[in-house]
Amino acid sequence: MASDGEFKAHSPGETIEALTKEAEALKAKLEEERQKLNDVALSTVAERLEVINYLNIKPRRVLKGHQAKVLCSDWSPDKRHIVSSSQDGKMIIWDAFTTNKEHAVTMPTTWVMACAYAPSGNLVACGGLDNKVTVYPLSLEEDVSTKKKTVGTHTSYMSCCTFPNSDQQILTGSGDSTCALWDVESGQLLQNFHGHAGDVMALDLAPSETGNTFVSGSCDRMVLIWDMRTGQCVQSFEGHQSDINSVKFHPSGDAVATGSDDSTCRLFDLRADKEVAIYSKESIIFGVNSVDFSVSGRLLFAGYNDYTVNVWDSLKCIRVTLLYGHENRVSCLQVSPDGTALSTGSWDYTLRVIYLMNSLVFCFVIF
């Protein structure tokens, strides 16, 4: 027994256990306070809206050229070109109208898991198992690979990347559990983002003019909102039961959609500070690899491991339609900048471009 004025020694295990219990108690209290603020479900509010009965969605193009699984793709700001990367170490620039390949670059590594267009459309970035983010200026006059430049290096594979606001900076996510902001010209690390306890699998920029906020999703099942200027996590969400593979801001900037290996998509509202919708069915037992919104935000597109794309009514939380065509898992998808087309990439080595002709895709709904 310790006498008065003396401290009783605790083993590190006991201290951690006590702190863990305290953290769990605080989380429970926080959840209790959140529940008090619950008023009505999103799907209930959306009951007054018309049901989406018919979508005019037409497959138009199949892009063939990769010799292995397509892992990532991104639309050019010109709404015509697509960059895709694959397991075979290739990065291809496509003309989505003609299906022609304008550039094909062989990377020094296989599993090129990330690729992105710069806002100008004159630069693309990619990376993967080499742990690096590499940028390539695009020019029809000369070989793209001769001008390549390594911008930054993580301590594990690079899973995702995007250019925030300009060609001068690039934001990356990695298997080393961090995100990082790099200066493209100097290769200098501008900001590091520590907070995840597992591989970072996806990130997305908030759709605002200032663009100082982004979201990340991880194998630790957490969704984190970051301030790019300070490197601080400003908001966090939990609810998924397995790895989060994709995150996407709602066009309003007030909510984030996620896709996970737990077979669900979810919607987290930044203003309510909680999950407000789950998109799931008992018949869906396969993981979600990628999600994106229509321009209006009314539709949520999700690519699954069972080779399909599910289209959800984001407000009513019901499935509107199911898109078939790929012969292996749909690894990536993205709506074009003008909202008129959806590109999908698959482990069947192909990409497909689908045109979206329905007015509901463009009709803005504020919730």
Coordinates of C-alpha atoms in Angstrom, one line a residue:
M1 CA 0.0 0.0 0.0
A2 CA 1.2 3.5 -0.8
S3 CA 1.2 5.9 2.1
D4 CA -0.2 9.4 1.9
G5 CA 1.8 11.7 -0.3
E6 CA 3.2 8.8 -2.3
F7 CA 2.2 7.7 -5.9
K8 CA 1.2 4.2 -6.6
A9 CA 3.1 2.8 -9.5
H10 CA 1.0 1.6 -12.5
S11 CA 2.2 -0.8 -15.1
P12 CA 2.0 0.6 -18.7
G13 CA -0.6 -2.0 -19.4
E14 CA -2.9 -0.8 -16.6
T15 CA -2.5 2.8 -17.7
I16 CA -3.4 2.0 -21.3
E17 CA -6.4 0.0 -20.2
A18 CA -7.6 2.9 -18.0
L19 CA -7.2 5.4 -20.8
T20 CA -8.9 3.1 -23.3
K21 CA -11.9 2.7 -20.9
E22 CA -12.0 6.5 -20.4
A23 CA -11.9 7.0 -24.2
E24 CA -14.8 4.5 -24.7
A25 CA -16.8 6.2 -22.1
L26 CA -16.3 9.6 -23.7
K27 CA -17.3 8.2 -27.1
A28 CA -20.4 6.7 -25.6
K29 CA -21.3 10.0 -24.1
L30 CA -20.7 11.8 -27.4
E31 CA -22.9 9.4 -29.2
E32 CA -25.6 9.9 -26.6
E33 CA -25.5 13.6 -27.2
R34 CA -25.7 13.1 -30.9
Q35 CA -28.7 10.9 -30.6
K36 CA -30.5 13.6 -28.6
L37 CA -30.2 15.8 -31.7
N38 CA -31.8 13.2 -34.0
D39 CA -35.0 14.6 -35.4
V40 CA -36.0 12.8 -38.6
A41 CA -34.3 10.4 -41.0
L42 CA -33.1 11.7 -44.4
S43 CA -35.2 9.1 -46.3
T44 CA -38.3 10.3 -44.3
V45 CA -37.7 13.9 -45.4
A46 CA -37.3 12.7 -49.0
E47 CA -40.7 11.0 -49.0
R48 CA -42.3 14.1 -50.6
L49 CA -39.9 13.8 -53.6
E50 CA -40.9 12.0 -56.7
V51 CA -39.5 8.5 -57.2
I52 CA -36.9 8.2 -60.0
N53 CA -38.6 5.7 -62.3
Y54 CA -36.6 5.9 -65.4
L55 CA -32.9 6.7 -66.2
N56 CA -31.7 7.1 -69.7
I57 CA -28.2 5.6 -69.3
K58 CA -26.5 4.3 -72.4
P59 CA -23.2 2.5 -72.7
R60 CA -21.3 4.1 -75.6
R61 CA -17.6 3.3 -75.5
V62 CA -15.3 0.5 -74.5
L63 CA -11.7 1.4 -74.0
K64 CA -9.4 -1.6 -74.6
G65 CA -5.6 -1.5 -74.3
H66 CA -4.5 -2.4 -70.8
Q67 CA -3.0 -5.8 -70.4
A68 CA -4.0 -6.2 -66.7
K69 CA -6.4 -4.9 -64.1
V70 CA -7.4 -1.3 -64.4
L71 CA -6.9 0.2 -61.0
C72 CA -7.6 4.0 -61.3
S73 CA -8.9 6.6 -63.8
D74 CA -9.5 10.3 -63.9
W75 CA -11.3 12.6 -66.3
S76 CA -9.5 15.6 -67.8
P77 CA -10.9 19.0 -67.2
D78 CA -11.6 19.2 -71.0
K79 CA -14.3 16.5 -70.4
R80 CA -13.0 14.5 -73.3
H81 CA -9.8 12.7 -72.2
I82 CA -9.3 10.1 -69.5
V83 CA -6.1 8.9 -67.8
S84 CA -6.1 5.3 -66.5
S85 CA -3.5 3.2 -64.7
S86 CA -3.2 -0.5 -64.2
Q87 CA -1.6 -3.5 -62.7
D88 CA 0.6 -4.0 -65.7
G89 CA 2.5 -0.7 -64.9
K90 CA 1.0 1.2 -67.8
M91 CA -0.6 4.6 -67.7
I92 CA -2.8 5.4 -70.8
I93 CA -4.3 8.7 -71.9
W94 CA -7.5 8.1 -73.9
D95 CA -9.7 10.2 -76.1
A96 CA -13.1 9.1 -74.7
F97 CA -14.9 10.2 -77.9
T98 CA -12.9 8.2 -80.4
T99 CA -11.4 5.5 -77.9
N100 CA -8.0 6.3 -79.4
K101 CA -4.9 6.1 -77.1
E102 CA -3.0 9.4 -77.2
H103 CA -0.2 8.4 -74.8
A104 CA 0.9 5.1 -73.2
V105 CA 3.5 5.3 -70.5
T106 CA 5.3 2.4 -68.9
M107 CA 6.0 3.0 -65.2
P108 CA 9.0 1.5 -63.4
T109 CA 6.6 -0.5 -61.2
T110 CA 3.5 -2.6 -61.5
W111 CA 0.3 -1.9 -59.6
V112 CA 0.0 1.8 -60.5
M113 CA -2.8 2.4 -58.1
A114 CA -3.3 6.1 -58.5
C115 CA -3.6 8.6 -61.3
A116 CA -4.9 12.2 -61.7
Y117 CA -5.2 15.0 -64.1
A118 CA -3.9 18.5 -63.1
P119 CA -6.5 21.4 -63.3
S120 CA -4.8 22.7 -66.5
G121 CA -5.1 19.3 -68.2
N122 CA -1.4 19.7 -69.2
L123 CA -0.1 17.4 -66.5
V124 CA -0.9 14.0 -65.1
A125 CA 0.4 12.3 -61.9
C126 CA 0.5 8.7 -60.9
G127 CA 2.0 6.3 -58.4
G128 CA 1.7 2.9 -56.7
L129 CA 4.0 0.2 -55.3
D130 CA 7.1 2.4 -56.0
N131 CA 5.9 4.6 -53.1
K132 CA 6.4 7.7 -55.3
V133 CA 4.2 10.3 -56.9
T134 CA 5.5 11.0 -60.4
V135 CA 4.2 13.8 -62.7
Y136 CA 4.2 13.8 -66.5
P137 CA 3.8 16.9 -68.7
L138 CA 1.5 16.0 -71.7
S139 CA 2.8 16.9 -75.1
L140 CA 1.9 15.5 -78.5
E141 CA 5.2 16.5 -79.9
E142 CA 7.5 14.4 -77.7
D143 CA 7.6 11.3 -75.6
V144 CA 5.8 11.9 -72.3
S145 CA 8.1 9.7 -70.3
T146 CA 11.2 11.7 -71.1
K147 CA 9.9 14.7 -69.1
K148 CA 8.7 12.7 -66.0
K149 CA 9.6 14.0 -62.6
T150 CA 9.3 12.4 -59.1
V151 CA 7.7 14.9 -56.7
G152 CA 7.4 13.0 -53.4
T153 CA 8.0 9.6 -51.8
H154 CA 6.0 7.9 -49.0
T155 CA 7.3 5.0 -46.9
S156 CA 4.7 2.7 -48.3
Y157 CA 2.6 2.4 -51.5
M158 CA 0.8 5.4 -52.9
S159 CA -3.0 4.6 -53.1
C160 CA -4.5 7.9 -54.3
C161 CA -3.6 11.4 -55.5
T162 CA -5.2 14.7 -56.6
F163 CA -4.2 18.2 -57.5
P164 CA -5.8 20.8 -55.1
N165 CA -6.6 24.1 -56.9
S166 CA -3.6 24.3 -59.2
D167 CA -0.8 22.4 -61.0
Q168 CA 1.7 23.6 -58.4
Q169 CA 0.7 21.2 -55.6
I170 CA -0.3 17.6 -55.3
L171 CA -2.1 15.8 -52.4
T172 CA -1.4 12.1 -51.9
G173 CA -2.6 9.2 -49.7
S174 CA -0.5 6.2 -48.8
G175 CA -0.3 2.7 -47.2
D176 CA 1.9 4.4 -44.5
S177 CA -1.4 5.7 -43.0
T178 CA -0.6 9.3 -43.9
C179 CA -1.6 11.9 -46.5
A180 CA 0.9 14.5 -47.7
L181 CA 0.9 17.7 -49.7
W182 CA 3.8 18.3 -52.0
D183 CA 5.2 21.2 -54.1
V184 CA 5.3 19.9 -57.6
E185 CA 8.2 22.2 -58.7
S186 CA 10.6 21.6 -55.8
G187 CA 9.4 18.3 -54.5
Q188 CA 9.2 19.7 -51.1
L189 CA 6.8 18.2 -48.5
L190 CA 4.5 21.1 -47.6
Q191 CA 2.2 19.4 -45.1
N192 CA 1.9 16.0 -43.5
F193 CA -1.4 14.6 -42.3
H194 CA -1.2 12.1 -39.4
G195 CA -4.4 10.6 -37.8
H196 CA -5.3 7.4 -39.5
A197 CA -4.4 4.0 -37.9
G198 CA -4.5 2.1 -41.2
D199 CA -3.7 2.4 -44.9
V200 CA -5.2 5.5 -46.5
M201 CA -7.2 4.3 -49.5
A202 CA -9.0 7.4 -50.8
L203 CA -9.2 11.1 -50.6
D204 CA -11.3 13.9 -52.2
L205 CA -11.2 17.7 -52.2
A206 CA -14.1 19.8 -50.9
P207 CA -15.9 21.4 -53.8
S208 CA -15.2 25.0 -52.7
E209 CA -13.4 27.9 -54.3
T210 CA -10.8 28.1 -51.5
G211 CA -10.3 24.4 -51.5
N212 CA -8.7 24.1 -48.1
T213 CA -10.5 21.0 -46.9
F214 CA -10.3 17.4 -48.0
V215 CA -11.6 14.0 -46.8
S216 CA -9.7 10.7 -46.5
G217 CA -10.9 7.2 -46.0
S218 CA -8.8 4.3 -44.6
C219 CA -8.6 0.7 -43.6
D220 CA -9.0 1.8 -40.0
R221 CA -12.7 2.3 -41.0
M222 CA -12.5 6.0 -40.3
V223 CA -13.5 9.0 -42.4
L224 CA -11.4 12.1 -41.5
I225 CA -11.9 15.7 -42.6
W226 CA -8.7 17.7 -42.8
D227 CA -7.6 21.4 -42.9
M228 CA -4.9 21.5 -45.6
R229 CA -3.4 24.7 -44.2
T230 CA -2.8 23.4 -40.6
G231 CA -2.5 19.6 -41.2
Q232 CA -5.1 19.1 -38.5
C233 CA -8.0 16.7 -38.6
V234 CA -11.1 18.9 -38.0
Q235 CA -13.8 16.2 -38.1
S236 CA -14.1 12.4 -38.0
F237 CA -16.8 9.9 -38.7
E238 CA -17.1 6.2 -38.0
G239 CA -19.8 3.6 -38.8
H240 CA -18.3 1.3 -41.4
Q241 CA -17.5 -2.3 -40.4
S242 CA -14.6 -2.8 -42.8
D243 CA -12.0 -1.0 -45.0
I244 CA -13.2 2.2 -46.6
N245 CA -12.1 2.2 -50.3
S246 CA -13.7 5.4 -51.6
V247 CA -14.7 8.8 -50.4
K248 CA -16.5 11.6 -52.3
F249 CA -17.9 15.0 -51.3
H250 CA -21.5 15.8 -52.1
P251 CA -21.6 18.7 -54.7
S252 CA -22.9 20.9 -51.9
G253 CA -19.8 20.3 -49.9
D254 CA -21.9 19.6 -46.8
A255 CA -21.7 15.8 -46.9
V256 CA -19.4 12.9 -47.8
A257 CA -20.3 9.6 -49.4
T258 CA -18.2 6.5 -48.7
G259 CA -17.9 3.0 -50.1
S260 CA -16.5 0.0 -48.1
D261 CA -15.7 -3.6 -48.1
D262 CA -18.6 -4.1 -45.7
S263 CA -20.9 -3.9 -48.9
T264 CA -22.4 -0.6 -47.9
C265 CA -22.2 3.0 -49.0
R266 CA -22.8 5.6 -46.4
L267 CA -23.5 9.4 -46.2
F268 CA -22.0 11.5 -43.5
D269 CA -23.3 15.0 -43.0
L270 CA -20.7 17.6 -41.8
R271 CA -23.3 19.9 -40.4
A272 CA -25.1 17.2 -38.4
D273 CA -21.7 15.7 -37.5
K274 CA -23.0 12.1 -38.1
E275 CA -24.0 9.4 -40.5
V276 CA -27.4 10.3 -42.1
A277 CA -27.9 7.5 -44.7
I278 CA -26.9 3.9 -45.5
Y279 CA -27.2 2.5 -49.0
S280 CA -27.4 -1.3 -48.8
K281 CA -29.6 -4.3 -49.6
E282 CA -29.6 -7.8 -48.1
S283 CA -28.9 -9.2 -51.6
I284 CA -25.7 -7.1 -51.8
I285 CA -22.8 -9.0 -50.2
F286 CA -19.9 -7.7 -52.2
G287 CA -17.5 -4.8 -51.4
V288 CA -17.7 -1.3 -52.8
N289 CA -14.6 0.0 -54.5
S290 CA -15.6 3.4 -55.8
V291 CA -18.4 6.0 -55.4
D292 CA -19.3 9.3 -57.1
F293 CA -22.2 11.7 -57.3
S294 CA -24.2 12.9 -60.3
V295 CA -23.7 16.7 -60.8
S296 CA -26.9 17.4 -58.8
G297 CA -26.0 15.0 -56.0
R298 CA -29.3 13.2 -56.3
L299 CA -27.7 10.0 -57.7
L300 CA -24.9 8.1 -56.1
F301 CA -23.0 5.7 -58.4
A302 CA -21.1 2.8 -56.8
G303 CA -18.8 0.2 -58.3
Y304 CA -18.9 -3.3 -56.7
N305 CA -16.8 -6.5 -56.6
D306 CA -19.7 -8.4 -58.3
Y307 CA -18.9 -6.6 -61.6
T308 CA -21.9 -4.2 -61.3
V309 CA -22.5 -0.5 -60.8
N310 CA -25.4 0.3 -58.4
V311 CA -27.1 3.6 -58.9
W312 CA -28.7 4.9 -55.7
D313 CA -31.2 7.7 -55.0
S314 CA -29.0 9.5 -52.4
L315 CA -32.1 11.0 -50.7
K316 CA -34.6 8.2 -50.6
C317 CA -31.8 5.6 -50.0
I318 CA -33.2 3.2 -52.5
R319 CA -31.5 1.6 -55.5
V320 CA -32.7 3.2 -58.8
T321 CA -31.0 0.8 -61.3
L322 CA -28.2 -1.7 -61.8
L323 CA -25.6 -1.4 -64.6
Y324 CA -24.0 -4.5 -66.1
G325 CA -21.2 -5.0 -68.7
H326 CA -17.9 -5.6 -66.9
E327 CA -16.6 -9.1 -66.5
N328 CA -14.7 -8.5 -63.3
R329 CA -14.8 -6.2 -60.3
V330 CA -15.5 -2.5 -61.0
S331 CA -12.4 -0.9 -59.4
C332 CA -13.0 2.7 -60.2
L333 CA -15.7 5.1 -61.5
Q334 CA -16.1 8.8 -62.0
V335 CA -18.6 11.2 -63.4
S336 CA -17.2 13.6 -66.0
P337 CA -16.7 17.3 -65.0
D338 CA -19.9 18.3 -66.9
G339 CA -21.9 15.4 -65.5
T340 CA -22.9 14.0 -68.9
A341 CA -20.9 10.8 -68.7
L342 CA -19.7 8.1 -66.3
S343 CA -16.5 6.2 -66.8
T344 CA -15.9 2.9 -65.1
G345 CA -12.7 0.9 -64.9
S346 CA -12.5 -2.8 -64.1
W347 CA -10.2 -5.8 -63.4
D348 CA -11.4 -7.1 -66.8
Y349 CA -8.7 -4.8 -68.3
T350 CA -11.2 -2.4 -69.9
L351 CA -12.8 1.0 -69.2
R352 CA -16.3 1.9 -70.3
V353 CA -17.9 5.2 -70.9
I354 CA -21.6 5.6 -70.2
Y355 CA -23.6 8.6 -71.2
L356 CA -26.1 10.0 -68.7
M357 CA -29.1 11.6 -70.5
N358 CA -31.6 12.0 -67.7
S359 CA -32.7 15.5 -66.4
L360 CA -32.7 14.1 -62.8
V361 CA -28.9 13.8 -63.1
F362 CA -28.7 17.6 -63.5
C363 CA -31.6 18.8 -61.3
F364 CA -30.1 20.2 -58.2
V365 CA -31.5 19.1 -54.9
I366 CA -30.5 20.8 -51.7
F367 CA -30.9 18.8 -48.5

